[in-house]
Coordinates of C-alpha atoms in Angstrom, one line a residue:
Chain E
M338 CA -47.6 -1.7 -208.8
A339 CA -51.1 -3.2 -209.3
V340 CA -52.5 -0.5 -206.9
V341 CA -50.8 2.3 -208.9
D342 CA -52.1 0.9 -212.2
Q343 CA -55.6 0.7 -210.8
A344 CA -55.5 4.3 -209.4
A345 CA -54.3 5.5 -212.8
G346 CA -57.6 4.3 -214.3
W347 CA -59.8 5.9 -211.7
S348 CA -62.0 8.9 -212.6
A349 CA -61.6 12.0 -210.3
D350 CA -64.9 11.1 -208.6
E351 CA -63.8 7.5 -208.0
A352 CA -60.5 8.7 -206.7
V353 CA -62.2 11.0 -204.1
T354 CA -64.5 8.2 -203.0
R355 CA -61.7 5.6 -202.6
L356 CA -59.2 8.0 -201.0
F357 CA -61.9 9.3 -198.7
A358 CA -62.5 5.8 -197.3
A359 CA -58.7 5.3 -196.9
H360 CA -57.5 8.5 -195.4
Y361 CA -60.3 11.0 -194.5
R362 CA -60.4 10.3 -190.8
S363 CA -56.6 10.5 -190.4
L364 CA -56.5 13.7 -192.4
V365 CA -59.2 15.4 -190.2
R366 CA -57.2 14.3 -187.2
L367 CA -54.0 15.7 -188.6
A368 CA -55.7 19.0 -189.3
G369 CA -57.3 18.9 -185.8
L370 CA -53.9 18.5 -184.2
L371 CA -52.5 21.4 -186.2
L372 CA -55.4 23.7 -185.6
A373 CA -57.0 22.7 -182.2
D374 CA -60.4 23.5 -183.9
P375 CA -62.4 20.3 -184.9
H376 CA -64.9 22.2 -187.1
R377 CA -62.3 24.0 -189.1
A378 CA -60.3 20.7 -189.3
E379 CA -63.1 19.1 -191.2
E380 CA -63.2 22.0 -193.6
V381 CA -59.5 21.9 -194.2
A382 CA -59.6 18.1 -194.9
Q383 CA -62.6 18.6 -197.2
D384 CA -60.8 21.4 -199.1
A385 CA -58.0 18.9 -199.7
Y386 CA -60.4 16.4 -201.3
V387 CA -62.0 19.1 -203.5
G388 CA -58.5 20.1 -204.6
L389 CA -57.6 16.4 -205.2
H390 CA -60.6 16.0 -207.5
R391 CA -59.5 19.0 -209.4
H392 CA -55.9 17.9 -209.8
W393 CA -56.6 14.2 -210.3
S394 CA -55.6 14.2 -213.9
R395 CA -52.1 15.1 -212.8
L396 CA -51.8 12.8 -209.7
R397 CA -53.3 9.5 -210.8
D398 CA -51.3 7.6 -208.2
T399 CA -52.3 6.7 -204.7
D400 CA -48.9 7.7 -203.1
R401 CA -48.8 11.0 -204.9
A402 CA -52.4 11.6 -204.0
L403 CA -51.8 11.0 -200.3
A404 CA -48.8 13.3 -200.4
Y405 CA -51.0 15.9 -202.1
L406 CA -53.7 15.5 -199.5
R407 CA -51.3 15.9 -196.6
Q408 CA -49.7 19.0 -198.2
S409 CA -53.1 20.5 -198.7
V410 CA -54.0 19.9 -195.0
V411 CA -50.8 21.4 -193.8
N412 CA -51.2 24.4 -196.1
G413 CA -54.9 24.8 -195.2
A414 CA -54.0 24.7 -191.5
R415 CA -51.3 27.3 -192.0
S416 CA -53.7 29.5 -193.9
T417 CA -56.3 29.2 -191.2
L418 CA -53.8 30.1 -188.5
R419 CA -52.6 33.0 -190.4
H420 CA -56.1 34.5 -190.7
R421 CA -57.1 33.7 -187.2
K422 CA -56.7 36.6 -184.9
V423 CA -54.2 36.2 -182.1
T424 CA -56.8 36.5 -179.5
E425 CA -59.0 33.9 -181.1
R426 CA -56.1 31.5 -181.4
H427 CA -55.4 31.8 -177.7
A428 CA -59.0 31.3 -176.9
A429 CA -59.2 28.2 -179.1
A430 CA -56.0 26.8 -177.5
A431 CA -57.4 27.4 -174.1
D432 CA -60.7 25.6 -175.0
H433 CA -58.6 22.8 -176.3
R434 CA -57.0 22.3 -173.0
H435 CA -60.3 21.8 -171.2
P436 CA -62.4 19.5 -173.3
E437 CA -65.0 17.1 -172.0
A438 CA -64.4 15.2 -168.8
P439 CA -62.0 12.3 -169.0
S440 CA -63.6 9.0 -169.8
A441 CA -63.5 6.4 -167.0
E442 CA -61.2 4.1 -168.9
A443 CA -58.7 6.8 -170.0
G444 CA -57.3 7.2 -166.6
A445 CA -57.3 10.7 -165.0
L446 CA -53.5 10.9 -164.7
A447 CA -52.8 9.8 -168.3
R448 CA -55.4 12.3 -169.5
L449 CA -53.9 15.1 -167.5
E450 CA -50.5 14.3 -168.9
Q451 CA -51.9 14.3 -172.4
E452 CA -53.6 17.6 -171.9
A453 CA -50.4 19.2 -170.5
V454 CA -48.4 17.9 -173.5
M455 CA -51.0 19.2 -176.0
A456 CA -51.0 22.6 -174.2
V457 CA -47.3 22.8 -174.8
V458 CA -47.7 21.6 -178.4
A459 CA -50.3 24.3 -179.0
E460 CA -48.0 27.0 -177.9
L461 CA -45.0 25.9 -180.0
P462 CA -44.1 27.8 -183.2
A463 CA -46.3 26.5 -186.1
R464 CA -43.5 24.9 -188.0
Q465 CA -42.3 23.0 -184.9
R466 CA -45.8 21.8 -184.2
E467 CA -46.2 20.7 -187.8
A468 CA -43.0 18.7 -187.7
L469 CA -43.8 17.1 -184.4
V470 CA -47.4 16.1 -185.5
L471 CA -46.2 14.7 -188.9
R472 CA -43.4 12.8 -187.2
Y473 CA -45.0 11.5 -184.0
Y474 CA -48.7 11.3 -185.1
A475 CA -48.5 10.6 -188.8
D476 CA -45.2 8.5 -188.4
M477 CA -43.7 10.1 -191.4
A478 CA -40.0 9.9 -192.3
E479 CA -38.0 13.2 -192.4
A480 CA -37.9 13.2 -196.2
E481 CA -41.7 12.9 -196.3
I482 CA -42.1 15.6 -193.7
A483 CA -39.8 17.9 -195.7
E484 CA -41.9 17.4 -198.8
T485 CA -45.2 17.9 -196.9
M486 CA -44.0 21.1 -195.2
G487 CA -42.2 22.4 -198.3
C488 CA -38.9 22.8 -196.6
S489 CA -35.5 21.0 -196.5
R490 CA -34.7 17.9 -194.4
G491 CA -32.2 20.0 -192.4
A492 CA -35.1 22.4 -191.5
V493 CA -37.2 19.4 -190.5
K494 CA -34.5 18.1 -188.2
S495 CA -34.1 21.5 -186.7
H496 CA -37.9 21.9 -186.1
L497 CA -38.1 18.4 -184.6
S498 CA -35.1 18.8 -182.2
R499 CA -36.3 22.3 -181.1
G500 CA -39.8 21.1 -180.6
V501 CA -38.7 18.0 -178.6
A502 CA -36.3 20.2 -176.6
A503 CA -39.1 22.7 -175.7
L504 CA -41.3 19.8 -174.6
R505 CA -38.6 18.3 -172.5
V506 CA -38.1 21.6 -170.7
R507 CA -41.8 22.2 -170.2
M508 CA -42.7 18.6 -169.4
G509 CA -39.8 18.0 -166.9
G510 CA -42.3 17.2 -164.1
W511 CA -43.8 14.4 -166.1
S512 CA -40.8 12.5 -167.2
Chain M
M838 CA -32.3 1.8 -171.9
T839 CA -34.8 4.5 -172.6
G840 CA -33.1 7.9 -172.8
P841 CA -34.8 11.1 -171.9
T842 CA -35.5 12.0 -175.5
D843 CA -37.0 8.6 -176.2
H844 CA -39.2 9.1 -173.1
I845 CA -40.4 12.5 -174.2
E846 CA -41.1 11.1 -177.6
M847 CA -43.1 8.3 -176.1
I848 CA -45.2 10.8 -174.1
L849 CA -45.7 13.0 -177.1
R850 CA -46.9 10.1 -179.3
R851 CA -49.3 9.0 -176.5
A852 CA -50.6 12.6 -176.2
L853 CA -51.1 13.1 -180.0
D854 CA -52.8 9.7 -180.4
G855 CA -55.0 10.5 -177.4
A856 CA -55.9 13.9 -178.8
A857 CA -56.5 12.5 -182.3
D858 CA -58.8 9.8 -181.0
R859 CA -61.0 12.5 -179.6
I860 CA -61.4 14.2 -182.9
E861 CA -64.5 12.9 -184.6
V862 CA -65.5 13.2 -188.2
A863 CA -68.9 14.3 -189.5
P864 CA -71.1 11.4 -190.5
D865 CA -71.7 12.6 -194.0
A866 CA -68.4 14.2 -194.9
L867 CA -68.2 12.4 -198.2
G868 CA -71.6 13.8 -199.2
E869 CA -70.4 17.3 -198.2
I870 CA -67.2 16.9 -200.3
R871 CA -69.3 15.8 -203.3
T872 CA -71.7 18.7 -202.9
R873 CA -68.7 21.1 -202.9
I874 CA -67.2 19.5 -206.0
K875 CA -70.5 19.7 -207.7
A876 CA -70.9 23.4 -206.7
R877 CA -67.5 24.1 -208.3
R878 CA -68.5 22.4 -211.5
G879 CA -71.8 24.2 -211.7
R880 CA -70.4 27.6 -210.7
W881 CA -69.2 28.5 -214.2
L882 CA -72.5 28.0 -215.9
R883 CA -74.7 29.5 -213.2
R884 CA -72.6 32.6 -213.4
S885 CA -73.5 33.2 -217.0
G886 CA -77.2 33.2 -216.1
R887 CA -78.0 29.7 -217.2
P888 CA -79.0 27.0 -214.7
A889 CA -76.4 24.3 -214.0
R890 CA -77.0 21.3 -216.2
P891 CA -75.2 18.0 -216.8
Y892 CA -72.0 18.3 -218.7
P893 CA -71.7 16.3 -222.0
R894 CA -70.3 12.9 -221.5
H895 CA -66.6 13.1 -222.0
G896 CA -66.5 10.3 -224.5
G897 CA -68.6 12.4 -226.9
L898 CA -66.6 15.5 -226.0
M899 CA -63.3 13.8 -227.0
L900 CA -64.8 12.7 -230.3
T901 CA -66.0 16.2 -231.0
L902 CA -62.8 17.9 -230.0
G903 CA -60.1 15.5 -230.8
S904 CA -59.4 16.3 -234.4
A905 CA -60.6 19.9 -234.3
V906 CA -58.2 20.9 -231.5
A907 CA -55.3 19.0 -232.8
A908 CA -55.7 20.6 -236.2
S909 CA -56.1 24.1 -235.1
V910 CA -53.6 24.6 -232.2
V911 CA -51.2 27.4 -233.1
V912 CA -48.3 28.1 -230.9
L913 CA -46.8 31.6 -231.1
A914 CA -43.8 32.2 -229.0
V915 CA -43.7 35.9 -228.2
G916 CA -40.6 37.9 -227.4
L917 CA -40.2 39.9 -224.2
G918 CA -40.6 43.1 -226.2
S919 CA -44.1 42.2 -227.4
C920 CA -47.4 43.1 -225.9
G921 CA -47.6 39.7 -224.2
P922 CA -47.2 39.2 -220.4
Q923 CA -43.7 40.1 -219.4
A924 CA -41.3 39.0 -216.8
T925 CA -40.2 42.2 -215.1
T926 CA -42.5 45.0 -216.2
D927 CA -46.2 44.8 -216.1
H928 CA -48.3 47.5 -217.8
L929 CA -51.3 48.9 -216.0
P930 CA -53.8 48.3 -217.6
A931 CA -52.6 47.4 -221.1
G932 CA -50.9 44.2 -220.1
G933 CA -54.1 42.7 -218.8
P934 CA -55.6 39.5 -220.0
T935 CA -57.5 39.7 -223.3
V936 CA -59.8 36.8 -222.9
T937 CA -61.1 36.6 -219.4
A938 CA -64.0 38.3 -217.7
P939 CA -63.3 38.9 -214.1
P940 CA -64.2 35.9 -212.0
T941 CA -66.4 36.4 -209.0
G942 CA -64.7 34.1 -206.4
G943 CA -62.8 36.7 -204.3
T944 CA -64.3 38.9 -201.6
S945 CA -63.3 42.2 -203.1
N946 CA -64.0 41.4 -206.8
P947 CA -66.2 43.6 -208.8
P948 CA -69.5 42.1 -210.2
P949 CA -68.9 39.9 -213.3
S950 CA -69.3 41.8 -216.5
T951 CA -68.2 41.4 -220.0
A952 CA -69.1 45.1 -220.7
T953 CA -66.5 47.9 -220.7
P954 CA -65.5 48.5 -217.1
A955 CA -67.1 51.6 -215.6
A956 CA -65.1 54.8 -215.1
H957 CA -62.6 54.5 -212.2
T958 CA -62.0 50.8 -212.4
A959 CA -58.8 49.3 -213.8
S960 CA -57.3 45.9 -214.4
V961 CA -54.3 45.7 -212.0
P962 CA -51.8 42.9 -211.6
I963 CA -51.6 41.4 -208.1
Y964 CA -49.0 39.0 -207.0
Y965 CA -50.0 36.1 -204.7
I966 CA -48.0 33.3 -203.0
G967 CA -48.4 29.7 -204.0
A968 CA -46.6 26.6 -202.8
T969 CA -44.0 25.1 -205.2
K970 CA -41.3 22.5 -204.8
A971 CA -38.9 25.4 -204.5
G972 CA -40.9 26.8 -201.6
S973 CA -43.2 29.9 -201.5
R974 CA -43.2 31.6 -204.9
L975 CA -45.2 34.3 -206.6
F976 CA -48.0 33.9 -209.1
R977 CA -49.8 36.9 -210.8
E978 CA -53.5 37.5 -211.4
Y979 CA -55.2 40.5 -212.9
H980 CA -58.1 41.9 -211.0
T981 CA -60.5 44.6 -212.2
L982 CA -60.8 46.9 -209.1
P983 CA -62.3 50.3 -208.3
V984 CA -59.3 52.6 -208.4
G985 CA -60.6 55.9 -207.0
D986 CA -59.4 58.8 -209.0
G987 CA -57.5 56.5 -211.4
T988 CA -54.0 57.8 -210.6
T989 CA -51.1 55.4 -210.4
A990 CA -51.0 55.8 -206.6
A991 CA -54.7 54.8 -206.5
K992 CA -54.1 51.8 -208.7
V993 CA -51.2 50.7 -206.5
R994 CA -53.2 51.2 -203.4
A995 CA -56.2 49.1 -204.8
A996 CA -53.8 46.3 -205.8
L997 CA -52.1 46.3 -202.4
V998 CA -55.4 46.3 -200.5
A999 CA -56.5 43.2 -202.4
M1000 CA -53.1 41.6 -202.2
L1001 CA -52.8 41.9 -198.4
D1002 CA -55.9 39.8 -198.0
G1003 CA -54.8 36.7 -199.9
R1004 CA -58.4 35.4 -199.9
T1005 CA -59.1 37.7 -202.8
A1006 CA -57.1 35.4 -205.2
Y1007 CA -59.3 33.8 -207.8
D1008 CA -57.2 30.6 -207.5
V1009 CA -57.7 29.0 -204.2
D1010 CA -54.1 27.7 -204.3
Y1011 CA -52.8 31.3 -204.0
S1012 CA -52.6 33.3 -200.8
S1013 CA -51.0 36.2 -199.1
Q1014 CA -48.5 35.7 -196.2
W1015 CA -49.0 39.2 -194.8
P1016 CA -50.6 39.3 -191.3
A1017 CA -54.4 39.4 -191.4
S1018 CA -54.3 42.7 -189.5
A1019 CA -52.2 44.5 -192.2
E1020 CA -53.9 47.5 -193.8
V1021 CA -52.8 50.2 -196.3
T1022 CA -52.8 53.6 -194.7
S1023 CA -51.5 55.6 -197.7
V1024 CA -49.7 55.3 -201.0
T1025 CA -47.9 58.0 -202.9
V1026 CA -45.9 57.6 -206.1
S1027 CA -43.0 59.8 -207.2
G1028 CA -40.2 59.2 -209.7
G1029 CA -41.0 55.5 -210.1
V1030 CA -40.9 54.8 -206.3
A1031 CA -44.1 54.0 -204.4
T1032 CA -44.1 55.0 -200.8
V1033 CA -46.5 52.7 -199.0
D1034 CA -47.6 53.2 -195.4
L1035 CA -48.9 50.2 -193.6
S1036 CA -50.6 49.6 -190.3
G1037 CA -50.9 46.4 -188.3
A1038 CA -48.2 44.8 -190.4
T1039 CA -45.2 44.4 -188.1
V1040 CA -46.1 41.1 -186.4
N1041 CA -46.1 38.0 -188.6
A1042 CA -45.6 34.3 -188.3
D1043 CA -42.0 33.3 -187.8
D1044 CA -41.5 31.8 -191.2
P1045 CA -38.3 33.1 -192.9
T1046 CA -39.2 31.7 -196.4
G1047 CA -42.8 32.8 -196.2
N1048 CA -41.8 36.2 -194.9
A1049 CA -39.3 36.8 -197.7
A1050 CA -42.0 35.8 -200.2
A1051 CA -44.5 38.1 -198.6
L1052 CA -42.1 41.1 -198.9
Q1053 CA -41.4 40.3 -202.5
Q1054 CA -45.2 39.9 -203.0
L1055 CA -45.7 43.5 -202.0
I1056 CA -42.7 44.8 -203.9
W1057 CA -43.7 43.1 -207.2
T1058 CA -47.3 44.3 -206.8
A1059 CA -46.3 47.9 -206.0
T1060 CA -43.9 48.2 -208.9
A1061 CA -46.1 46.6 -211.5
Y1062 CA -47.0 49.9 -213.2
T1063 CA -45.1 51.1 -216.2
G1064 CA -42.0 52.9 -214.9
G1065 CA -42.2 51.5 -211.4
T1066 CA -38.8 50.7 -210.0
G1067 CA -39.0 50.6 -206.2
V1068 CA -40.9 50.8 -203.0
K1069 CA -40.4 52.6 -199.7
L1070 CA -42.1 51.1 -196.8
L1071 CA -43.4 52.9 -193.7
F1072 CA -45.0 51.3 -190.8
D1073 CA -47.5 53.5 -188.9
G1074 CA -45.8 56.4 -190.6
K1075 CA -42.3 55.5 -189.7
P1076 CA -39.5 53.7 -191.6
R1077 CA -38.0 50.6 -190.0
A1078 CA -34.6 48.9 -190.4
T1079 CA -36.0 45.4 -190.4
L1080 CA -39.3 43.6 -190.5
W1081 CA -40.6 40.5 -188.6
A1082 CA -38.6 37.9 -186.7
S1083 CA -36.7 37.0 -189.8
K1084 CA -35.3 40.6 -189.8
L1085 CA -35.9 41.3 -193.4
P1086 CA -34.2 44.6 -194.3
V1087 CA -36.8 47.2 -195.2
A1088 CA -35.0 50.5 -195.0
G1089 CA -34.7 52.7 -198.0
V1090 CA -35.9 51.9 -201.5
L1091 CA -36.7 48.2 -202.0
H1092 CA -36.4 46.6 -205.4
R1093 CA -37.7 43.4 -207.0
A1094 CA -35.5 40.3 -206.3
A1095 CA -34.4 38.2 -209.3
A1096 CA -37.4 36.6 -211.1
V1097 CA -35.7 33.2 -211.0
D1098 CA -35.6 33.3 -207.2
T1099 CA -39.0 34.8 -206.7
L1100 CA -41.6 33.8 -209.3
A1101 CA -43.2 30.4 -209.6
P1102 CA -41.5 28.4 -212.3
V1103 CA -44.8 28.0 -214.3
W1104 CA -47.7 30.4 -214.7
V1105 CA -51.0 30.0 -216.5
I1106 CA -51.7 33.6 -217.1
D1107 CA -54.8 33.3 -219.3
P1108 CA -57.5 32.0 -218.9
Q1109 CA -57.5 33.2 -215.3
E1110 CA -59.0 31.0 -212.6
G1111 CA -62.8 31.1 -212.9
A1112 CA -62.8 32.9 -216.3
E1113 CA -65.6 32.6 -218.8
V1114 CA -64.5 32.4 -222.4
H1115 CA -66.2 31.9 -225.7
G1116 CA -64.9 31.3 -229.2
P1117 CA -61.3 30.5 -229.9
I1118 CA -59.3 30.5 -226.6
T1119 CA -56.1 32.4 -226.3
V1120 CA -53.8 30.8 -223.7
H1121 CA -51.0 32.8 -222.2
L1122 CA -48.3 30.9 -220.5
A1123 CA -45.1 32.0 -218.8
G1124 CA -42.3 30.0 -217.2
I1125 CA -38.8 29.9 -215.9
V1126 CA -38.0 26.4 -217.1
F1127 CA -35.1 24.5 -218.6
E1128 CA -34.8 25.3 -222.3
G1129 CA -38.2 27.0 -222.2
T1130 CA -40.0 23.7 -222.7
I1131 CA -43.3 23.4 -220.9
Q1132 CA -46.3 21.0 -221.1
L1133 CA -49.8 22.1 -221.7
R1134 CA -52.9 20.1 -220.9
V1135 CA -56.6 20.9 -221.0
S1136 CA -59.0 18.5 -219.3
D1137 CA -62.7 18.5 -219.0
A1138 CA -65.0 18.5 -215.9
F1139 CA -64.5 14.7 -215.6
G1140 CA -60.7 15.0 -215.5
A1141 CA -60.4 13.5 -219.0
T1142 CA -57.5 15.0 -221.0
I1143 CA -58.8 16.5 -224.2
L1144 CA -55.6 18.2 -225.3
Q1145 CA -51.9 17.7 -224.3
R1146 CA -48.9 19.2 -226.0
T1147 CA -45.5 20.6 -225.6
V1148 CA -45.1 24.4 -225.8
Q1149 CA -41.9 26.2 -226.5
L1150 CA -41.6 29.4 -224.5
S1151 CA -39.8 32.5 -225.9
V1152 CA -36.7 31.9 -223.7
G1153 CA -35.4 29.4 -221.2
A1154 CA -34.4 29.7 -217.6
P1155 CA -33.1 31.8 -215.8
A1156 CA -35.3 34.3 -217.8
Q1157 CA -39.1 34.0 -217.8
G1158 CA -40.2 32.9 -221.2
T1159 CA -43.7 33.4 -222.5
A1160 CA -45.9 31.8 -225.1
T1161 CA -49.4 32.3 -226.6
V1162 CA -51.4 29.3 -227.7
T1163 CA -54.6 29.7 -229.6
L1164 CA -57.1 26.8 -229.1
A1165 CA -60.1 26.2 -231.2
A1166 CA -63.5 26.9 -229.6
L1167 CA -64.4 24.2 -227.1
S1168 CA -67.9 22.9 -226.3
V1169 CA -69.8 24.7 -223.5
G1170 CA -68.6 23.3 -220.2
A1171 CA -66.1 23.5 -217.4
Y1172 CA -62.4 22.8 -218.1
T1173 CA -59.0 22.8 -216.3
I1174 CA -56.0 24.1 -218.0
E1175 CA -52.6 23.0 -216.6
A1176 CA -49.1 24.0 -217.6
Y1177 CA -46.3 22.0 -216.1
E1178 CA -42.6 21.3 -216.3
V1179 CA -41.4 17.7 -216.5
S1180 CA -38.0 16.7 -215.1
L1181 CA -35.7 15.4 -217.8
K1182 CA -34.1 13.2 -215.1
D1183 CA -37.1 11.2 -213.9
S1184 CA -40.1 12.5 -215.8
T1185 CA -41.8 13.8 -212.6
V1186 CA -43.7 17.0 -212.6
V1187 CA -41.4 19.6 -211.0
A1188 CA -43.6 22.6 -211.3
S1189 CA -47.1 23.4 -212.4
D1190 CA -50.0 25.8 -212.3
D1191 CA -53.6 25.2 -213.2
H1192 CA -56.8 27.2 -213.6
R1193 CA -60.4 26.2 -214.1
F1194 CA -62.4 28.1 -216.6
A1195 CA -65.7 27.8 -218.3
V1196 CA -66.6 27.9 -221.9
V1197 CA -69.9 29.7 -222.4
R1198 CA -72.0 30.4 -225.4

């Protein structure tokens, strides 16, 4: 509770600074996994912090603030995808599949497998991708995912099982 | 012991972690965020032609305002039959906000002006989608837009053009869930029914909740004029039975769904996002909340609360109640006004809306 009490006393500027240090990198990465566009991912994460500053008087709690930041990132990613033309989305996804050469230590096979998985993830319906990223990257529980995505736990379960099923079908050769 | 699902989950975790590790962050991201926060704070004053300058320290502001505001707050609950904002019928343009000048944030907004709008512009209500705990719900903003020859059809068309591009919303928390390619081809109005022909609108994200909200967003916007009752939709000149993957029925005349299922539980109607006000501030609130009880808070640019009180709306859920609150003049500066509903069960905020506005001389 000491943390909560401390957060309640933070100014909006202080909250942004402290929560930036704690969560910014993971939020940019979350946005990056949802969008496959690193530059836009930074903008989406920064939008979340600008919004956090604005809403701090209502949040004043580190857990609620983190939930707010995650929701903002998911909503920002949705909004970006909605406005991105279909052709651009495909081009970005294609670029994402062929990034820089694998590093020596990564292992070529592991890297190939990762790229193949990410290519499938990029082509999933947006809600399935969100659910998978929040569950398997952000390690969130179903209830937290439901809150972040603004849907029911039942819908989260359905998105997760469909997403995993689609991956299983498409990744058969790797398992 | 590892089953096929566990195995695919392991592969997925590994791939996501690997992909995430390759996403780098900008070295001065915190500086960039601070610059953007500062720009938001300064925007209000710059817009009025004065250079941005430091805001008064909030300690002093609270001393100045504390007693004055508390002493002069007047709450007037207004009935649905009054000239205040209403739940189901919006009047073009008489129901528009009385305090705000049009903000300049959106891409299709007219230039800021406190003068009488030029001929052929009108204040039109536009519904946008915002996230609430109940899912995607509608919020309303008034935009002063060029409206061609000023006919009802021209006003509906102007409102729909702005609505389809959700980025026109003054409040960054609001958006549209229509496909980016959607455009208005034509609008005709006859006997309270607007016939709207759209192009590029038949493919959208597979999102049943968002799609249903998007359709209502259009219906509420296109029936916001006095006497408006329904909408007929055409797509590239032809009617359709259903729309999008969620197969929303769109044949025949479409009507507004129930407010309680469609509108956000809490609206701050006035001041609008980005508004500039001076003198006593008239706050218009609306809400579909338990027993019509809503909380109002005004905070300064530093996030310090300078006013907090309970407001009784004209009526409780499931109807949309409204209230007008008059606040004493505030010092020049940027403020945030929030209205929110608090759960009786656990005191959490269950619904809220907020707008930033600036007090100018």
